[in-house]
Coordinates of C-alpha atoms in Angstrom, one line a residue:
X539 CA 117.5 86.9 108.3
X540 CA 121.4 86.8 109.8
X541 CA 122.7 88.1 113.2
X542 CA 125.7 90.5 112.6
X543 CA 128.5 91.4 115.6
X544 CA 131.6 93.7 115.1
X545 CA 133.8 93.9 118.0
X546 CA 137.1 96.4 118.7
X547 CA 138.6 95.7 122.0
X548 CA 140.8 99.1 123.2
X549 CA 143.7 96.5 124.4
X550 CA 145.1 95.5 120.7
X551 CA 147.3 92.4 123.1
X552 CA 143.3 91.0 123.9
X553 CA 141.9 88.5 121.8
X554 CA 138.1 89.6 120.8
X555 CA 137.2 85.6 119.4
X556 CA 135.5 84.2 122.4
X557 CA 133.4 87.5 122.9
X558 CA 132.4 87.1 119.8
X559 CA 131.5 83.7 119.6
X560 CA 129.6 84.1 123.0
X561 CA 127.8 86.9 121.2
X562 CA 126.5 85.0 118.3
X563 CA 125.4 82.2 120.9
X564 CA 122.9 84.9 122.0
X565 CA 122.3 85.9 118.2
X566 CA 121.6 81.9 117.2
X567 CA 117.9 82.7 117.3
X568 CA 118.7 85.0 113.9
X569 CA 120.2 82.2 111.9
X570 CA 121.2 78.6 112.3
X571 CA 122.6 77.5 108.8
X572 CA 126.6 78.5 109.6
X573 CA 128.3 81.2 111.6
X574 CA 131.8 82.2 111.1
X575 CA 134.3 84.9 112.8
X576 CA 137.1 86.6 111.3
X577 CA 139.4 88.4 113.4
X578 CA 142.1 90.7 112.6
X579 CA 145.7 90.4 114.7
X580 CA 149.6 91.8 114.2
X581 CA 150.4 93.4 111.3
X582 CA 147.2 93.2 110.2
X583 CA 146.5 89.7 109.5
X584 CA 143.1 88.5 109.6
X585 CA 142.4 85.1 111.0
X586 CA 139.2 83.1 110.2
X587 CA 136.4 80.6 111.6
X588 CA 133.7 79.4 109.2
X589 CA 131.5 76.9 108.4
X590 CA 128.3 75.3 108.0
X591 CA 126.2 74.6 111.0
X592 CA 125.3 76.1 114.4
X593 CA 127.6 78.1 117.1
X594 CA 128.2 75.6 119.4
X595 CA 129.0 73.2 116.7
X596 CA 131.8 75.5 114.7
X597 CA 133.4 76.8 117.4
X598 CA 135.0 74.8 120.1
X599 CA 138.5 75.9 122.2
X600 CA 140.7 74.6 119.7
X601 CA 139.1 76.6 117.0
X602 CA 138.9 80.1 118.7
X603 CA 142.5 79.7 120.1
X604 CA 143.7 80.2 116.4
X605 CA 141.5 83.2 116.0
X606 CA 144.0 85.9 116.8
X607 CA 143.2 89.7 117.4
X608 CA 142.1 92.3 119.2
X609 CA 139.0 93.2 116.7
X610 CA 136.5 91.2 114.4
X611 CA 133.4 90.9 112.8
X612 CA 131.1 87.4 113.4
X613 CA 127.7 86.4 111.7
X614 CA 125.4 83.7 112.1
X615 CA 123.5 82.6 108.8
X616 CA 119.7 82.1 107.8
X617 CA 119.6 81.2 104.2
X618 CA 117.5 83.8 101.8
X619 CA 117.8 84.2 98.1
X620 CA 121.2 82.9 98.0
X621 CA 122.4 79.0 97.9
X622 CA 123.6 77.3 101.3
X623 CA 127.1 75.9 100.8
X624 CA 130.0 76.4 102.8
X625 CA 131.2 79.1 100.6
X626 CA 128.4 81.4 101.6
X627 CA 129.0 81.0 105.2
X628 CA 130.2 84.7 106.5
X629 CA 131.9 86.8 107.1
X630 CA 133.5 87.6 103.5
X631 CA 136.9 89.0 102.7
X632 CA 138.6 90.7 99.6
X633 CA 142.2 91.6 99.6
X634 CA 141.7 94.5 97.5
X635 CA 141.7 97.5 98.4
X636 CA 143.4 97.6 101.8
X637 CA 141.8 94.1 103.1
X638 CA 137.9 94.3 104.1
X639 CA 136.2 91.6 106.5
X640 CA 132.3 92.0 105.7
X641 CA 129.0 90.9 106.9
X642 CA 125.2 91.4 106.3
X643 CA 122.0 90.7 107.3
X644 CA 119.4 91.9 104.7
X645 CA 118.7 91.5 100.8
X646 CA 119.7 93.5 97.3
X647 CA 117.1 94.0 95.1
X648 CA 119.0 95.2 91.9
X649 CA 121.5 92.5 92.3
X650 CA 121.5 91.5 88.1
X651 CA 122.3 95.2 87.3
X652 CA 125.2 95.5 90.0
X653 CA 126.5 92.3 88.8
X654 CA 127.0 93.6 85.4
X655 CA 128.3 96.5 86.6
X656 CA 130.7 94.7 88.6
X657 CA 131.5 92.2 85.4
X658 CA 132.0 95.4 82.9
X659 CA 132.8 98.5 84.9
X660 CA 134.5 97.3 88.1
X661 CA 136.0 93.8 86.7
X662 CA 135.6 92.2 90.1
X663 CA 134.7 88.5 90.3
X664 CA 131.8 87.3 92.7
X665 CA 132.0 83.7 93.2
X666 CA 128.8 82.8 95.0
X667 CA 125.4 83.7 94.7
X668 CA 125.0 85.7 97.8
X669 CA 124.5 89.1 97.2
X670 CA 126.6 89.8 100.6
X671 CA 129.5 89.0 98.5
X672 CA 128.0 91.5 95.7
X673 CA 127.2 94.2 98.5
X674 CA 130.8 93.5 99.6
X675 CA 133.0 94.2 96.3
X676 CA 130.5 97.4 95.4
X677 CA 131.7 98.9 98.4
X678 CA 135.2 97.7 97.5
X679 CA 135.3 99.0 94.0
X680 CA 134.0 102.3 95.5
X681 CA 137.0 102.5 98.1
X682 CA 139.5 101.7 95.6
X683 CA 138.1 104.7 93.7
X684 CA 140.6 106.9 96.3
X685 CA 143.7 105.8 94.5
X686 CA 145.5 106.2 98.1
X687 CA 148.3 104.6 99.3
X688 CA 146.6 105.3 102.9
X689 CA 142.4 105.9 103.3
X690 CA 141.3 107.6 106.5
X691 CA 137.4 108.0 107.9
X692 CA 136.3 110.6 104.9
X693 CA 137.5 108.3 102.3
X694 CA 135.4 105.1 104.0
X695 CA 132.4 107.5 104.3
X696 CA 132.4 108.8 100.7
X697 CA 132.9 105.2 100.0
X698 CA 129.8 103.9 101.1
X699 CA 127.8 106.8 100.8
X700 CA 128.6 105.7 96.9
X701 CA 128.1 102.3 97.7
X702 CA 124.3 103.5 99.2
X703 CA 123.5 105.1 95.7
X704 CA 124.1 101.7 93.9
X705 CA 122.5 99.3 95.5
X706 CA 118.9 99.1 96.4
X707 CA 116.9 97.0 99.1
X708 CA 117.4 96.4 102.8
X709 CA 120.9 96.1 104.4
X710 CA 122.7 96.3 108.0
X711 CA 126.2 95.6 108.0
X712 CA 129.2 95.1 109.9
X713 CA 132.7 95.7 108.3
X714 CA 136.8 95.7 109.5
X715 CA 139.7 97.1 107.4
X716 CA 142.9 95.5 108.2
X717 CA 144.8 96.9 110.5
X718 CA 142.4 100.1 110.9
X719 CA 139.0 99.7 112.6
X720 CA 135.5 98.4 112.1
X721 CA 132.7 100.1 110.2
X722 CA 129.2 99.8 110.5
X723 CA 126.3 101.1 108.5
X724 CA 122.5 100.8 107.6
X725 CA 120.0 101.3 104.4
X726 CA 118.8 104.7 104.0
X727 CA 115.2 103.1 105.2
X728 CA 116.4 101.4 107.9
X729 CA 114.6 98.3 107.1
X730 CA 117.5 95.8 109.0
X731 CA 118.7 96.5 112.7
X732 CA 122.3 97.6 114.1
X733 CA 123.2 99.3 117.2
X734 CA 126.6 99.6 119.0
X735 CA 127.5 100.2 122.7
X736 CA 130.7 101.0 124.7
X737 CA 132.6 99.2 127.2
X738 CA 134.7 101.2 129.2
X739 CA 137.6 99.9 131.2
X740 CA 140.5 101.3 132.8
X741 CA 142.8 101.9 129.4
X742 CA 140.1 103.1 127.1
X743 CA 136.9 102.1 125.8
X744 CA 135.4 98.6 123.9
X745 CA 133.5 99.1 121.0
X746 CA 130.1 96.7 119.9
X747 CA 128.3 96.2 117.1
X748 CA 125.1 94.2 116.8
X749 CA 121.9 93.0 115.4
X750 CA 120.0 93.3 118.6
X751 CA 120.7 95.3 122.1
X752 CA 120.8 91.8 124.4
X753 CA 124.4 91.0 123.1
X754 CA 125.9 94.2 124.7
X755 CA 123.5 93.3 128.1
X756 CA 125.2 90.2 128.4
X757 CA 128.7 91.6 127.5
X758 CA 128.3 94.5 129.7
X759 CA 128.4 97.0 127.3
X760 CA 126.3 100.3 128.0
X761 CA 125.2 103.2 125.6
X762 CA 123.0 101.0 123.6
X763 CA 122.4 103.6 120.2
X764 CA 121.4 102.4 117.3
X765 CA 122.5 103.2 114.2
X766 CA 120.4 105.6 111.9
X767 CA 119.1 104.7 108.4
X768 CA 121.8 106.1 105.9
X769 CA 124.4 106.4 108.7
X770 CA 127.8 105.0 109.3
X771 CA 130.2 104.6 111.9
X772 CA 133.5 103.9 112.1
X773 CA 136.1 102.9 114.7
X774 CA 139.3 103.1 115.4
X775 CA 141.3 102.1 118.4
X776 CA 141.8 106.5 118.5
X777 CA 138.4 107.5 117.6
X778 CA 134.9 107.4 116.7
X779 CA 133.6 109.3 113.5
X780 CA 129.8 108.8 112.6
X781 CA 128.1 110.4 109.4
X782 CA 125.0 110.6 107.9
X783 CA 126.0 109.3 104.1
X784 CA 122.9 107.8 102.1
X785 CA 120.3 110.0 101.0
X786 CA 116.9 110.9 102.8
X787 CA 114.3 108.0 102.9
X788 CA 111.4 106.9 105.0
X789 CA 112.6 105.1 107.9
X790 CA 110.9 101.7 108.2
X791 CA 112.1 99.0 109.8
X792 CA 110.6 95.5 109.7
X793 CA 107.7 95.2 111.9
X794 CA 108.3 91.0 111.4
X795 CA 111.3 91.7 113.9
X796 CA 109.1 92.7 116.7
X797 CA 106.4 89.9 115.7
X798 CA 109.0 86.8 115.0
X799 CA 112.4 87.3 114.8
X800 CA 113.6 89.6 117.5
X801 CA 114.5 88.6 121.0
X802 CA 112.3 89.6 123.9
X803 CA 114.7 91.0 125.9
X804 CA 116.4 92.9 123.0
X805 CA 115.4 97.1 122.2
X806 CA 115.6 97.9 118.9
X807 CA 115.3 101.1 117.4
X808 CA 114.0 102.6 120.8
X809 CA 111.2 99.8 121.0
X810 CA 111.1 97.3 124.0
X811 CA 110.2 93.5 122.1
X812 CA 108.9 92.5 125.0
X813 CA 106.7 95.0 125.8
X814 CA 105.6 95.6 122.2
X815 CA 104.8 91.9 122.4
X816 CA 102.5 92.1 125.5
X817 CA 101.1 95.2 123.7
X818 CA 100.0 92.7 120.7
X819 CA 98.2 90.5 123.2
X820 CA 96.2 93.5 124.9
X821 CA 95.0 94.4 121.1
X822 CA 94.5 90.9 119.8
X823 CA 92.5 90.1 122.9
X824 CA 90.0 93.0 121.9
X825 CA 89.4 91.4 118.7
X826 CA 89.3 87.5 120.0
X827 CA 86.6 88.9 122.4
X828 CA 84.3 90.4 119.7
X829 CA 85.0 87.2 117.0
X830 CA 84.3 84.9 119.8
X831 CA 80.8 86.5 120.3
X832 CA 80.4 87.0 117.2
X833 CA 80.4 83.0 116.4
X834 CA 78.7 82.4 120.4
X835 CA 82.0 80.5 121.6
X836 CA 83.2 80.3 124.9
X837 CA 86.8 79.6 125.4
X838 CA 88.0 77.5 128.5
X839 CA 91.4 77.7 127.9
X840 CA 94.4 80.0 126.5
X841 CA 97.5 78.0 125.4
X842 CA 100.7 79.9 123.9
X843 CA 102.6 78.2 120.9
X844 CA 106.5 78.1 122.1
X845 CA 108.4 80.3 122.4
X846 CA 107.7 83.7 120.8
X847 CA 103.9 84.3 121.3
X848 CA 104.4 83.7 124.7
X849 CA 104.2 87.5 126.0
X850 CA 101.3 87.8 124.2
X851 CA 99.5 85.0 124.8
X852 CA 99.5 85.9 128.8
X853 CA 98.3 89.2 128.3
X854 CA 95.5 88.3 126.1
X855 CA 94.4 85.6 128.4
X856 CA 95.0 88.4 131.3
X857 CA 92.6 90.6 129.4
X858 CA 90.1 88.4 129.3
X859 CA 90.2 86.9 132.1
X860 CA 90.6 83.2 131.0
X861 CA 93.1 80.8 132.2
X862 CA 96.7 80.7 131.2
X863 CA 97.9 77.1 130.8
X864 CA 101.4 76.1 128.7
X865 CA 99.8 72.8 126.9
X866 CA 102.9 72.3 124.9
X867 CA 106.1 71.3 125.8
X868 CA 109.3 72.1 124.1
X869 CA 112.3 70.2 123.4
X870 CA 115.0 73.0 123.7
X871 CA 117.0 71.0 121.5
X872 CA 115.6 71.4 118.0
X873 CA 115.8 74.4 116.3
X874 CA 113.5 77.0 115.5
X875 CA 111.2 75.6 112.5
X876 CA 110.7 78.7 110.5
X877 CA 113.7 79.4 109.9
X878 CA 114.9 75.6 109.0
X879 CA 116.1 75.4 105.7
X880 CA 113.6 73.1 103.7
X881 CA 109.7 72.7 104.2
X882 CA 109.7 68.8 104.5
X883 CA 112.2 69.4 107.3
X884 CA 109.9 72.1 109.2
X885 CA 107.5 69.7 108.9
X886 CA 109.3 66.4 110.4
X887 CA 110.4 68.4 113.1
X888 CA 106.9 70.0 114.4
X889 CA 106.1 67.0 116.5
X890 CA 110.0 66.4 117.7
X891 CA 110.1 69.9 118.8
X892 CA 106.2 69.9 121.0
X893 CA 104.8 67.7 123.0
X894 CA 100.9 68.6 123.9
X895 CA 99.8 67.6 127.3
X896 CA 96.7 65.8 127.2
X897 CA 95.2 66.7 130.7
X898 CA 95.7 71.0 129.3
X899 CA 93.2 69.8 125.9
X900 CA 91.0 66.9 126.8
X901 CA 87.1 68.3 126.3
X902 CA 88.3 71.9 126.5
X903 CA 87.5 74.8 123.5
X904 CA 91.2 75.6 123.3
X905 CA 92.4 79.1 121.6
X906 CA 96.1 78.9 120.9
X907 CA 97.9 81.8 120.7
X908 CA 101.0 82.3 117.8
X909 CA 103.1 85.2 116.7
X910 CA 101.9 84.7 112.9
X911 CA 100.6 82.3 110.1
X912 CA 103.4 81.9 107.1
X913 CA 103.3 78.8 105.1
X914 CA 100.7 77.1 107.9
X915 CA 102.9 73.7 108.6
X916 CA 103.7 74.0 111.8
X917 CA 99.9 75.4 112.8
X918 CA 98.5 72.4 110.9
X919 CA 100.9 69.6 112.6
X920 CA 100.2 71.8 116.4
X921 CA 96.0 71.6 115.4
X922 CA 96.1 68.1 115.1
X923 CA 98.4 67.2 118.0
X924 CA 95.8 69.0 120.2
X925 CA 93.0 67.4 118.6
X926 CA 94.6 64.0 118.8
X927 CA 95.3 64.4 122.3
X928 CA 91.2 65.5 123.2
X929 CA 90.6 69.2 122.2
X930 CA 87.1 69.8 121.7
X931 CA 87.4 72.9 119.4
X932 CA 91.2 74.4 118.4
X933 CA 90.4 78.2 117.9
X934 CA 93.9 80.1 116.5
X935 CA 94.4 83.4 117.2
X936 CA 97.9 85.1 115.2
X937 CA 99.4 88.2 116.5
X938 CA 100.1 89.2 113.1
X939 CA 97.8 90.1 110.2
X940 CA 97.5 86.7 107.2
X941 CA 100.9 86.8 105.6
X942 CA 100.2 87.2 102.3
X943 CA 102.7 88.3 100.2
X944 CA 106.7 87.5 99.6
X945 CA 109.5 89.3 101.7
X946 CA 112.4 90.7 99.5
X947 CA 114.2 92.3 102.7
X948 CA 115.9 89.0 104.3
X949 CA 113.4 87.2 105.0
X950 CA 113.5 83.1 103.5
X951 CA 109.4 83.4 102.3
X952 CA 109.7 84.3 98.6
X953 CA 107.4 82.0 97.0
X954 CA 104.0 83.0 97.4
X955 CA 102.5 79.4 96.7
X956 CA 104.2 78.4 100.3
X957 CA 102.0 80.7 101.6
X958 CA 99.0 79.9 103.3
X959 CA 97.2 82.9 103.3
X960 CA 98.4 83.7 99.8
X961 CA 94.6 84.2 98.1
X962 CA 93.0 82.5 100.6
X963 CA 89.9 84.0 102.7
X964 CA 90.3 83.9 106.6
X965 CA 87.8 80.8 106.5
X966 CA 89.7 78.9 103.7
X967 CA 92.9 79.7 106.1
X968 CA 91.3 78.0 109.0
X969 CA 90.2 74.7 106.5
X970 CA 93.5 74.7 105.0
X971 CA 95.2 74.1 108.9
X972 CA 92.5 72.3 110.0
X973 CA 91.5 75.2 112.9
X974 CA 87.9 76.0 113.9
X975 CA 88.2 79.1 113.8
X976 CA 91.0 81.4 113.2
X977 CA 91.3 85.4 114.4
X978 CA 94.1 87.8 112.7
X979 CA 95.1 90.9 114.1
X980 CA 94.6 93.6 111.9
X981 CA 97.4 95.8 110.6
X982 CA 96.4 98.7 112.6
X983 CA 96.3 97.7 115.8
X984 CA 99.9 95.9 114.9
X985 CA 101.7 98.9 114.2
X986 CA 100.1 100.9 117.1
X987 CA 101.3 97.7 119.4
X988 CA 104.8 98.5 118.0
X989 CA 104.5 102.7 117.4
X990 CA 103.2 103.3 120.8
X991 CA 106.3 102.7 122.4
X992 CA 108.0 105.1 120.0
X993 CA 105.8 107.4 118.6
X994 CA 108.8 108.8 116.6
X995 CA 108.3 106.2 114.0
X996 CA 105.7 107.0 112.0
X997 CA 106.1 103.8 109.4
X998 CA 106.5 99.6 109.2
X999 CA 108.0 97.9 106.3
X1000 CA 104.6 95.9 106.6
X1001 CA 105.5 94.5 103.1
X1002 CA 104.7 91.0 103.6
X1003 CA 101.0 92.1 104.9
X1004 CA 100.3 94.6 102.4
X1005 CA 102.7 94.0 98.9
X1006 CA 103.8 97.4 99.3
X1007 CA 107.7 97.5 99.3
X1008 CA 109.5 100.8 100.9
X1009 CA 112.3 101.0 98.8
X1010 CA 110.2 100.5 95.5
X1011 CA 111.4 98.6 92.4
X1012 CA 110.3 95.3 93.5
X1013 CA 108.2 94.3 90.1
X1014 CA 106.6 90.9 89.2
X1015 CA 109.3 90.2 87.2
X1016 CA 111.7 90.2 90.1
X1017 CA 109.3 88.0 92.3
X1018 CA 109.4 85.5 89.6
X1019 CA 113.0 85.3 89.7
X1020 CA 113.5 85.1 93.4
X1021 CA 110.7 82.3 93.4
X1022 CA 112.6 80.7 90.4
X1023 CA 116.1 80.9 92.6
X1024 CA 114.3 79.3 95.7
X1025 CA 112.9 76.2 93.6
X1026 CA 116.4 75.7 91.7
X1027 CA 118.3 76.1 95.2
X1028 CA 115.7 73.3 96.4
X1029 CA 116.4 71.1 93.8
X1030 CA 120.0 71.5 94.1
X1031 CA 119.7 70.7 97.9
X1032 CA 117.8 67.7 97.5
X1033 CA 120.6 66.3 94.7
X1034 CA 122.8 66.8 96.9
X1035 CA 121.5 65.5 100.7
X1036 CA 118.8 63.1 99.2
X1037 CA 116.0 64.5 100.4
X1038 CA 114.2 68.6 100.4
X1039 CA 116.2 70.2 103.4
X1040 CA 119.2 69.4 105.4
X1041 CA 119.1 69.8 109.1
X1042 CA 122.0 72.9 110.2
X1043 CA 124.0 70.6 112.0
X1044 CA 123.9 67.6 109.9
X1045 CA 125.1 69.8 107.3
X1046 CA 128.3 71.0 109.0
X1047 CA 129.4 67.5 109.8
X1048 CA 128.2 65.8 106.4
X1049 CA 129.6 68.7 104.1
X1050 CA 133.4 69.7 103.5
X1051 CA 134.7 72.5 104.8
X1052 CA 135.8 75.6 102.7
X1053 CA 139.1 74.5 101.1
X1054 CA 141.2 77.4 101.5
X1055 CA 144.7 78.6 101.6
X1056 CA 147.0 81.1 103.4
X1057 CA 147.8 84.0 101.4
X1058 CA 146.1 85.0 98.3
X1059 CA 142.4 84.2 97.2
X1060 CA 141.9 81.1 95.2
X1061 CA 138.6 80.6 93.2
X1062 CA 137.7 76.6 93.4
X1063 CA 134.3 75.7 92.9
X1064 CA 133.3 76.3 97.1
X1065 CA 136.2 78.9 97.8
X1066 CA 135.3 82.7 98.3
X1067 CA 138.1 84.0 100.6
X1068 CA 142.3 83.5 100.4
X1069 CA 142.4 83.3 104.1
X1070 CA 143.1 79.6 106.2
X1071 CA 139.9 78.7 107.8
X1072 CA 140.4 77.3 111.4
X1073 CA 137.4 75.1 111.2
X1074 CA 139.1 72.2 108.9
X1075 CA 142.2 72.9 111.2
X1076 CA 140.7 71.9 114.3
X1077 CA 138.2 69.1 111.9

């Protein structure tokens, strides 16, 4: 999972870097394995910022001084199928055709047949393994298909309208064409979220794109729309053209985003997170209450995990009438564990990252509340602290149904063996984390949680519940391979740092920068873009 930002300020004299970067500071929960900005100044030059590591570590005054231009695109990176170097960092660049600046949040599922397309029709060179770059150069090689000396809006939309045909799986995405505008655009299922909003000041109007809705809050933007599956948009300091380019689907976006990922405060696709979150609890809390009698337990105490089942915790408790209490504390300075980059790191940083309060546990039937189940480290390390610190009984209740199967949309859970629900009963779950008991929501009353506040989408992408992939295509075969990518990328990893996993920061001080150079691409070993990095300028 990735945060995406494209920004187009109406005053081309502005520089759009530190909006940016404050908007992937409020993006940071969507990936925090490297960021990077590329903006785009006088006669078109594009200026970059990338590296390994988090937002507030990349980007400091010296850095985004040398970021010059009124428009750019930023990303903040969670690794998936692809490796974790420096060269993967985003946003990407080509030079061909016309200059494109381009980032993703999502996953290809074809990506070994668009590669060999790419090797023996387009004769384009990708030079990592992300499939961003891939996604990238097949929208290039469809551009450069106008022949033009000059492209306008018709040209980009027949572009990725081509571009849609090719390449299967879930995608949102953010582009910029030098010297022209920036583009945005979304998989025909609509499995990844984008919106945009406007800005508008006394010369003209500010254009946004973003992952979630809370970036244009806290930029003031207004107009919040998101984009719809198959559509793109482009803009250009002159206009705004939208078009409907990829052929009919099912809409389904990832219901993980309103369980996990999301913000609270964000709206995506229409759909309040917070409210489909307190909307979980009220459903949850009608199957706690008929488990709980079921087994003749009485629960003396409700007790969220940090941060995200929070809403839903409350309103469970709320619902049935039980105390509220926060029993763990949390160390705001340790990143989110799901989405650190290797399991033996996840699991060292459980206990820096919560602190259970002994006088919330001691002789008390304890039912923590958590947003969902995946590989069952943290829940196993937060079990035990409460028990160690006097829980009588540690009952777990998930917002989410058992995770059971791999996501192939973004999402860094491809293996199935890391998963803890993976052919295991709902008893065996509970053994495996050491709980007493442990209550799932079921997949019906998920989707209601989430539908109810947009009854206008009638479908999930509940893939990682049910095996059953929207976009199809997704065989064994291919499940095997991303498992097989994961375990070579883990070995590789712990070559390299020592040990399985590398902490986000640690990484962008211990690893060298991209090595670059002004001018024309150059293809060493950790290079993917010909464009100065201001990182290692200001390192």
């Amino acid at each position: 999972m990735c945060g995406i930002l494209g920004l187009l300020l109406h005053d081309p004299t502005a520089d759009a870097a530190p909006e940016i970067c404050e908007g992937l500071s409020l993006l940071q929960h969507r990936g925090q394995d490297a960021c990077g900005i590329v903006t785009c100044g006088p006669k078109g030059r594009f200026y970059q910022c990338k590296a390994n590591g988090m937002v507030r570590d990349i980007f400091d005054s010296n850095s985004i001084s040398r970021l010059i231009g009124g428009m750019g695109v930023g990303h903040v990176r969670y690794p998936t199928a692809g490796s974790f170097n420096n060269a993967e960092a985003q946003p990407f660049y080509v030079n061909s055709p016309y200059g494109i600046v381009f980032a993703h949040n999502g996953n290809l599922i074809n990506t070994d047949e668009l590669m060999r397309f790419m090797d023996a029709n387009a004769h384009r060179h990708i030079n990592t393994a992300s499939d961003s770059e891939l996604l990238l150069n097949i929208f290039a090689d469809n551009l450069q298909q106008t022949g033009k000396f000059r492209i306008n809006e018709d040209d980009i939309f027949t572009a990725i309208g081509g571009m849609m045909g090719q390449c299967k799986g879930a995608y949102a995405c953010v582009a910029m064409l030098a010297g022209f505008g920036i583009i945005a655009f979304r998989d025909p299922n609509g499995v990844r979220p984008i919106g945009m909003g406007v800005r508008k000041t006394s010369t003209g109007n500010d254009y946004l794109f973003a992952s979630e809705s809370v970036v244009a809050d806290a930029s003031g933007f207004s107009e919040w729309e998101d984009v719809k599956p198959g559509e793109a948009v482009i803009i250009t300091r002159s206009s705004l053209s939208r078009r409907q380019v990829g052929k009919a689907a099912t809409f389904a976006p990832d219901i993980f985003e309103y369980v996990y990922f999301a913000r609270p405060d964000s709206v995506l696709d229409g759909i309040s997170v917070y409210r489909s979150r307190m909307a979980m609890g009220d459903a949850l809390a009608e199957k706690v209450k008929t488990v709980l009698a079921e087994n003749s337990i009485e629960v003396d105490v409700v007790i969220p995990v940090p941060d995200t089942s929070r809403v839903a915790a409350l309103n469970l408790a709320q619902k049935l009438k039980l105390p509220y209490r926060e029993g763990f504390i949390k160390n705001r300075y340790v990143g989110r564990t799901f989405i650190m980059p290797g399991q033996q790191m996840r699991k060292k940083n459980v206990r820096r990252k919560l602190n259970a309060m002994a006088l919330e546990f001691v002789n008390k039937v304890v039912l923590l509340v958590d947003d969902s189940i995946v590989r069952g480290t943290t829940s196993k390390e937060i079990i035990q602290m409460a028990k160690d610190v006097g829980a009588k009984k540690v009952i777990v209740a998930s917002c989410a149904p058992p995770i059971r199967y791999p996501n192939v949309y973004g999402i860094d859970m491809p293996s199935r063996s890391e998963l803890v629900a993976h052919q295991r009963t709902t008893e065996e779950i509970a053994t495996a984390i050491g709980a007493d008991l442990v209550i799932f929501q079921s997949l019906s009353d998920l989707e209601e949680s989430v539908r109810s506040l947009n009854p206008s989408i009638t479908t999930f992408d509940c893939s990682v519940f049910t095996g059953e992939y929207v976009t199809g295509g997704v065989t064994e075969e291919y499940l095997q391979h991303l498992e097989g990518l994961r375990a070579d990328n883990m070995r590789t990893k712990a070559a390299l740092n020592g040990a399985v996993g590398s902490d986000a920061s640690t990484a962008a001080r211990e690893e060298k920068p991209v090595v670059v150079s002004a001018g024309n691409p150059v293809n060493g070993s950790d290079d993917t873009v010909g464009l100065h990095n201001t990182w290692k300028a200001s390192h």
